Amino acid sequence: MHTLLLYIQVRKSPMEVRYQNPLHQIIHQEGWSANFVTYDIDNYSESLILNQLKVAISNATEIFVLIDAEPAPNLGGVGNIVSILADKSSKVRIRLEGGHTILEKYLSVFSHQKSVVNTHEMQKIETILDKIYPK
């Protein structure tokens, strides 16, 4: 069992997707790679990747999701993944950066999950997020 860090990008074009997950680099720099499983997808991810992620979600004890979104016409497989996460909502914490109207409606089921649980792993995640998105 593990904590899953999921990084989701929603972009207008596949050319705008960053193919380096910023969470990977920070986790390895901090020496935390044994504590977390990281995964990243975007609204253009293929079904094989989404199916692998579904397995990772089912095996996770805690899930922290960072969604980096801009208004885009199509969520692709992201909508399906968010629906799966909703089934495990008690284990899921989500942080949305940017905005996407349809995605925000999907995420409304997580409104009670806006604050990060005060556990050791979640504090590490907040440190990571502060490095990526300084306040």
PDB file of C-alpha atoms in Angstrom:
ATOM      1  CA  MET A   1       0.000   0.000   0.000  1.00  0.00           C
ATOM      2  CA  HIS A   2       1.234   3.482  -0.785  1.00  0.00           C
ATOM      3  CA  THR A   3       0.441   7.141  -1.166  1.00  0.00           C
ATOM      4  CA  LEU A   4      -0.272   8.041  -4.768  1.00  0.00           C
ATOM      5  CA  LEU A   5       0.648  11.473  -6.094  1.00  0.00           C
ATOM      6  CA  LEU A   6      -1.257  12.100  -9.281  1.00  0.00           C
ATOM      7  CA  TYR A   7      -0.437  15.043 -11.525  1.00  0.00           C
ATOM      8  CA  ILE A   8      -3.100  15.815 -14.140  1.00  0.00           C
ATOM      9  CA  GLN A   9      -2.747  18.373 -16.899  1.00  0.00           C
ATOM     10  CA  VAL A  10      -5.662  19.676 -18.946  1.00  0.00           C
ATOM     11  CA  ARG A  11      -4.445  21.542 -22.022  1.00  0.00           C
ATOM     12  CA  LYS A  12      -5.981  22.960 -25.173  1.00  0.00           C
ATOM     13  CA  SER A  13      -3.461  21.144 -27.347  1.00  0.00           C
ATOM     14  CA  PRO A  14      -1.135  18.138 -26.887  1.00  0.00           C
ATOM     15  CA  MET A  15       1.713  20.467 -27.866  1.00  0.00           C
ATOM     16  CA  GLU A  16       1.157  22.395 -24.600  1.00  0.00           C
ATOM     17  CA  VAL A  17       1.515  19.366 -22.311  1.00  0.00           C
ATOM     18  CA  ARG A  18       4.651  19.334 -20.155  1.00  0.00           C
ATOM     19  CA  TYR A  19       6.129  15.868 -20.334  1.00  0.00           C
ATOM     20  CA  GLN A  20       8.157  16.204 -17.171  1.00  0.00           C
ATOM     21  CA  ASN A  21       6.163  15.711 -14.012  1.00  0.00           C
ATOM     22  CA  PRO A  22       7.465  18.334 -11.549  1.00  0.00           C
ATOM     23  CA  LEU A  23       6.577  16.024  -8.651  1.00  0.00           C
ATOM     24  CA  HIS A  24       9.104  13.355  -9.769  1.00  0.00           C
ATOM     25  CA  GLN A  25      12.076  15.699  -9.597  1.00  0.00           C
ATOM     26  CA  ILE A  26      11.193  17.169  -6.207  1.00  0.00           C
ATOM     27  CA  ILE A  27      10.457  13.786  -4.634  1.00  0.00           C
ATOM     28  CA  HIS A  28      13.827  12.421  -5.758  1.00  0.00           C
ATOM     29  CA  GLN A  29      15.669  15.577  -4.664  1.00  0.00           C
ATOM     30  CA  GLU A  30      14.121  15.328  -1.205  1.00  0.00           C
ATOM     31  CA  GLY A  31      14.828  11.585  -0.907  1.00  0.00           C
ATOM     32  CA  TRP A  32      11.139  10.680  -0.573  1.00  0.00           C
ATOM     33  CA  SER A  33      10.843   8.324  -3.539  1.00  0.00           C
ATOM     34  CA  ALA A  34      10.300   5.287  -1.286  1.00  0.00           C
ATOM     35  CA  ASN A  35       7.229   6.938   0.304  1.00  0.00           C
ATOM     36  CA  PHE A  36       5.255   7.799  -2.805  1.00  0.00           C
ATOM     37  CA  VAL A  37       4.148   6.473  -6.158  1.00  0.00           C
ATOM     38  CA  THR A  38       3.866   9.279  -8.704  1.00  0.00           C
ATOM     39  CA  TYR A  39       1.785   9.226 -11.815  1.00  0.00           C
ATOM     40  CA  ASP A  40       0.933  11.823 -14.410  1.00  0.00           C
ATOM     41  CA  ILE A  41      -1.689  12.010 -17.102  1.00  0.00           C
ATOM     42  CA  ASP A  42      -3.228  14.624 -19.335  1.00  0.00           C
ATOM     43  CA  ASN A  43      -6.413  14.972 -21.320  1.00  0.00           C
ATOM     44  CA  TYR A  44      -4.628  13.334 -24.285  1.00  0.00           C
ATOM     45  CA  SER A  45      -3.371  10.227 -22.419  1.00  0.00           C
ATOM     46  CA  GLU A  46      -3.962   6.896 -24.110  1.00  0.00           C
ATOM     47  CA  SER A  47      -6.203   4.200 -22.661  1.00  0.00           C
ATOM     48  CA  LEU A  48      -3.270   1.933 -21.700  1.00  0.00           C
ATOM     49  CA  ILE A  49      -1.873   4.623 -19.396  1.00  0.00           C
ATOM     50  CA  LEU A  50      -5.313   5.344 -17.946  1.00  0.00           C
ATOM     51  CA  ASN A  51      -5.849   1.628 -17.256  1.00  0.00           C
ATOM     52  CA  GLN A  52      -2.501   1.411 -15.439  1.00  0.00           C
ATOM     53  CA  LEU A  53      -3.515   4.429 -13.370  1.00  0.00           C
ATOM     54  CA  LYS A  54      -6.797   2.761 -12.400  1.00  0.00           C
ATOM     55  CA  VAL A  55      -4.777  -0.104 -10.884  1.00  0.00           C
ATOM     56  CA  ALA A  56      -2.555   2.367  -9.005  1.00  0.00           C
ATOM     57  CA  ILE A  57      -5.657   4.149  -7.661  1.00  0.00           C
ATOM     58  CA  SER A  58      -7.169   0.888  -6.436  1.00  0.00           C
ATOM     59  CA  ASN A  59      -3.921  -0.003  -4.605  1.00  0.00           C
ATOM     60  CA  ALA A  60      -3.369   3.390  -2.968  1.00  0.00           C
ATOM     61  CA  THR A  61      -3.988   4.022   0.716  1.00  0.00           C
ATOM     62  CA  GLU A  62      -4.015   7.796   0.199  1.00  0.00           C
ATOM     63  CA  ILE A  63      -4.263   9.809  -2.995  1.00  0.00           C
ATOM     64  CA  PHE A  64      -3.210  13.383  -3.536  1.00  0.00           C
ATOM     65  CA  VAL A  65      -4.120  14.922  -6.879  1.00  0.00           C
ATOM     66  CA  LEU A  66      -2.692  18.088  -8.371  1.00  0.00           C
ATOM     67  CA  ILE A  67      -4.670  19.240 -11.387  1.00  0.00           C
ATOM     68  CA  ASP A  68      -3.086  21.883 -13.583  1.00  0.00           C
ATOM     69  CA  ALA A  69      -5.920  22.970 -15.865  1.00  0.00           C
ATOM     70  CA  GLU A  70      -6.667  25.575 -18.434  1.00  0.00           C
ATOM     71  CA  PRO A  71      -9.968  25.958 -20.239  1.00  0.00           C
ATOM     72  CA  ALA A  72     -10.049  23.144 -22.775  1.00  0.00           C
ATOM     73  CA  PRO A  73     -12.871  21.772 -24.862  1.00  0.00           C
ATOM     74  CA  ASN A  74     -12.250  18.096 -24.095  1.00  0.00           C
ATOM     75  CA  LEU A  75     -11.349  16.362 -20.825  1.00  0.00           C
ATOM     76  CA  GLY A  76     -10.468  13.106 -22.577  1.00  0.00           C
ATOM     77  CA  GLY A  77      -9.940  10.321 -20.019  1.00  0.00           C
ATOM     78  CA  VAL A  78      -9.500  12.794 -17.154  1.00  0.00           C
ATOM     79  CA  GLY A  79     -13.257  12.851 -16.533  1.00  0.00           C
ATOM     80  CA  ASN A  80     -13.333   9.079 -16.123  1.00  0.00           C
ATOM     81  CA  ILE A  81     -10.375   9.161 -13.708  1.00  0.00           C
ATOM     82  CA  VAL A  82     -12.028  11.869 -11.601  1.00  0.00           C
ATOM     83  CA  SER A  83     -15.175   9.703 -11.438  1.00  0.00           C
ATOM     84  CA  ILE A  84     -13.083   6.774 -10.172  1.00  0.00           C
ATOM     85  CA  LEU A  85     -11.438   9.047  -7.613  1.00  0.00           C
ATOM     86  CA  ALA A  86     -14.903  10.146  -6.436  1.00  0.00           C
ATOM     87  CA  ASP A  87     -15.626   6.530  -5.468  1.00  0.00           C
ATOM     88  CA  LYS A  88     -12.615   6.710  -3.135  1.00  0.00           C
ATOM     89  CA  SER A  89     -13.248  10.297  -2.024  1.00  0.00           C
ATOM     90  CA  SER A  90     -12.470   9.620   1.644  1.00  0.00           C
ATOM     91  CA  LYS A  91      -8.861   8.820   0.637  1.00  0.00           C
ATOM     92  CA  VAL A  92      -8.487  11.612  -1.931  1.00  0.00           C
ATOM     93  CA  ARG A  93      -7.254  15.201  -1.591  1.00  0.00           C
ATOM     94  CA  ILE A  94      -7.358  17.434  -4.647  1.00  0.00           C
ATOM     95  CA  ARG A  95      -5.704  20.735  -5.460  1.00  0.00           C
ATOM     96  CA  LEU A  96      -6.815  22.516  -8.615  1.00  0.00           C
ATOM     97  CA  GLU A  97      -4.565  25.092 -10.246  1.00  0.00           C
ATOM     98  CA  GLY A  98      -6.188  27.046 -13.052  1.00  0.00           C
ATOM     99  CA  GLY A  99      -9.715  26.432 -14.191  1.00  0.00           C
ATOM    100  CA  HIS A 100     -11.952  24.369 -16.411  1.00  0.00           C
ATOM    101  CA  THR A 101     -15.716  24.748 -16.015  1.00  0.00           C
ATOM    102  CA  ILE A 102     -16.673  21.123 -16.666  1.00  0.00           C
ATOM    103  CA  LEU A 103     -13.818  19.799 -14.542  1.00  0.00           C
ATOM    104  CA  GLU A 104     -14.850  22.068 -11.675  1.00  0.00           C
ATOM    105  CA  LYS A 105     -18.324  20.487 -11.802  1.00  0.00           C
ATOM    106  CA  TYR A 106     -16.764  17.021 -11.593  1.00  0.00           C
ATOM    107  CA  LEU A 107     -14.689  18.169  -8.622  1.00  0.00           C
ATOM    108  CA  SER A 108     -17.685  19.566  -6.736  1.00  0.00           C
ATOM    109  CA  VAL A 109     -18.126  16.133  -5.100  1.00  0.00           C
ATOM    110  CA  PHE A 110     -14.777  16.745  -3.402  1.00  0.00           C
ATOM    111  CA  SER A 111     -15.781  20.073  -1.833  1.00  0.00           C
ATOM    112  CA  HIS A 112     -15.381  18.569   1.651  1.00  0.00           C
ATOM    113  CA  GLN A 113     -11.816  17.509   0.745  1.00  0.00           C
ATOM    114  CA  LYS A 114     -10.343  20.952   0.103  1.00  0.00           C
ATOM    115  CA  SER A 115      -8.016  21.011   3.087  1.00  0.00           C
ATOM    116  CA  VAL A 116      -5.026  18.706   3.223  1.00  0.00           C
ATOM    117  CA  VAL A 117      -4.994  16.124   5.996  1.00  0.00           C
ATOM    118  CA  ASN A 118      -2.347  16.932   8.572  1.00  0.00           C
ATOM    119  CA  THR A 119      -0.282  13.768   8.256  1.00  0.00           C
ATOM    120  CA  HIS A 120       3.452  13.453   7.685  1.00  0.00           C
ATOM    121  CA  GLU A 121       3.029  12.494   4.014  1.00  0.00           C
ATOM    122  CA  MET A 122       0.555  15.269   3.370  1.00  0.00           C
ATOM    123  CA  GLN A 123       2.978  17.782   4.877  1.00  0.00           C
ATOM    124  CA  LYS A 124       5.600  16.530   2.431  1.00  0.00           C
ATOM    125  CA  ILE A 125       3.136  16.972  -0.399  1.00  0.00           C
ATOM    126  CA  GLU A 126       2.410  20.536   0.677  1.00  0.00           C
ATOM    127  CA  THR A 127       6.172  21.205   0.640  1.00  0.00           C
ATOM    128  CA  ILE A 128       6.344  19.832  -2.891  1.00  0.00           C
ATOM    129  CA  LEU A 129       3.402  21.919  -4.025  1.00  0.00           C
ATOM    130  CA  ASP A 130       4.890  25.053  -2.468  1.00  0.00           C
ATOM    131  CA  LYS A 131       7.994  24.507  -4.571  1.00  0.00           C
ATOM    132  CA  ILE A 132       5.968  24.063  -7.755  1.00  0.00           C
ATOM    133  CA  TYR A 133       3.379  26.762  -7.059  1.00  0.00           C
ATOM    134  CA  PRO A 134       4.841  29.263  -4.589  1.00  0.00           C
ATOM    135  CA  LYS A 135       2.238  31.179  -2.606  1.00  0.00           C
TER     136      LYS A 135
END
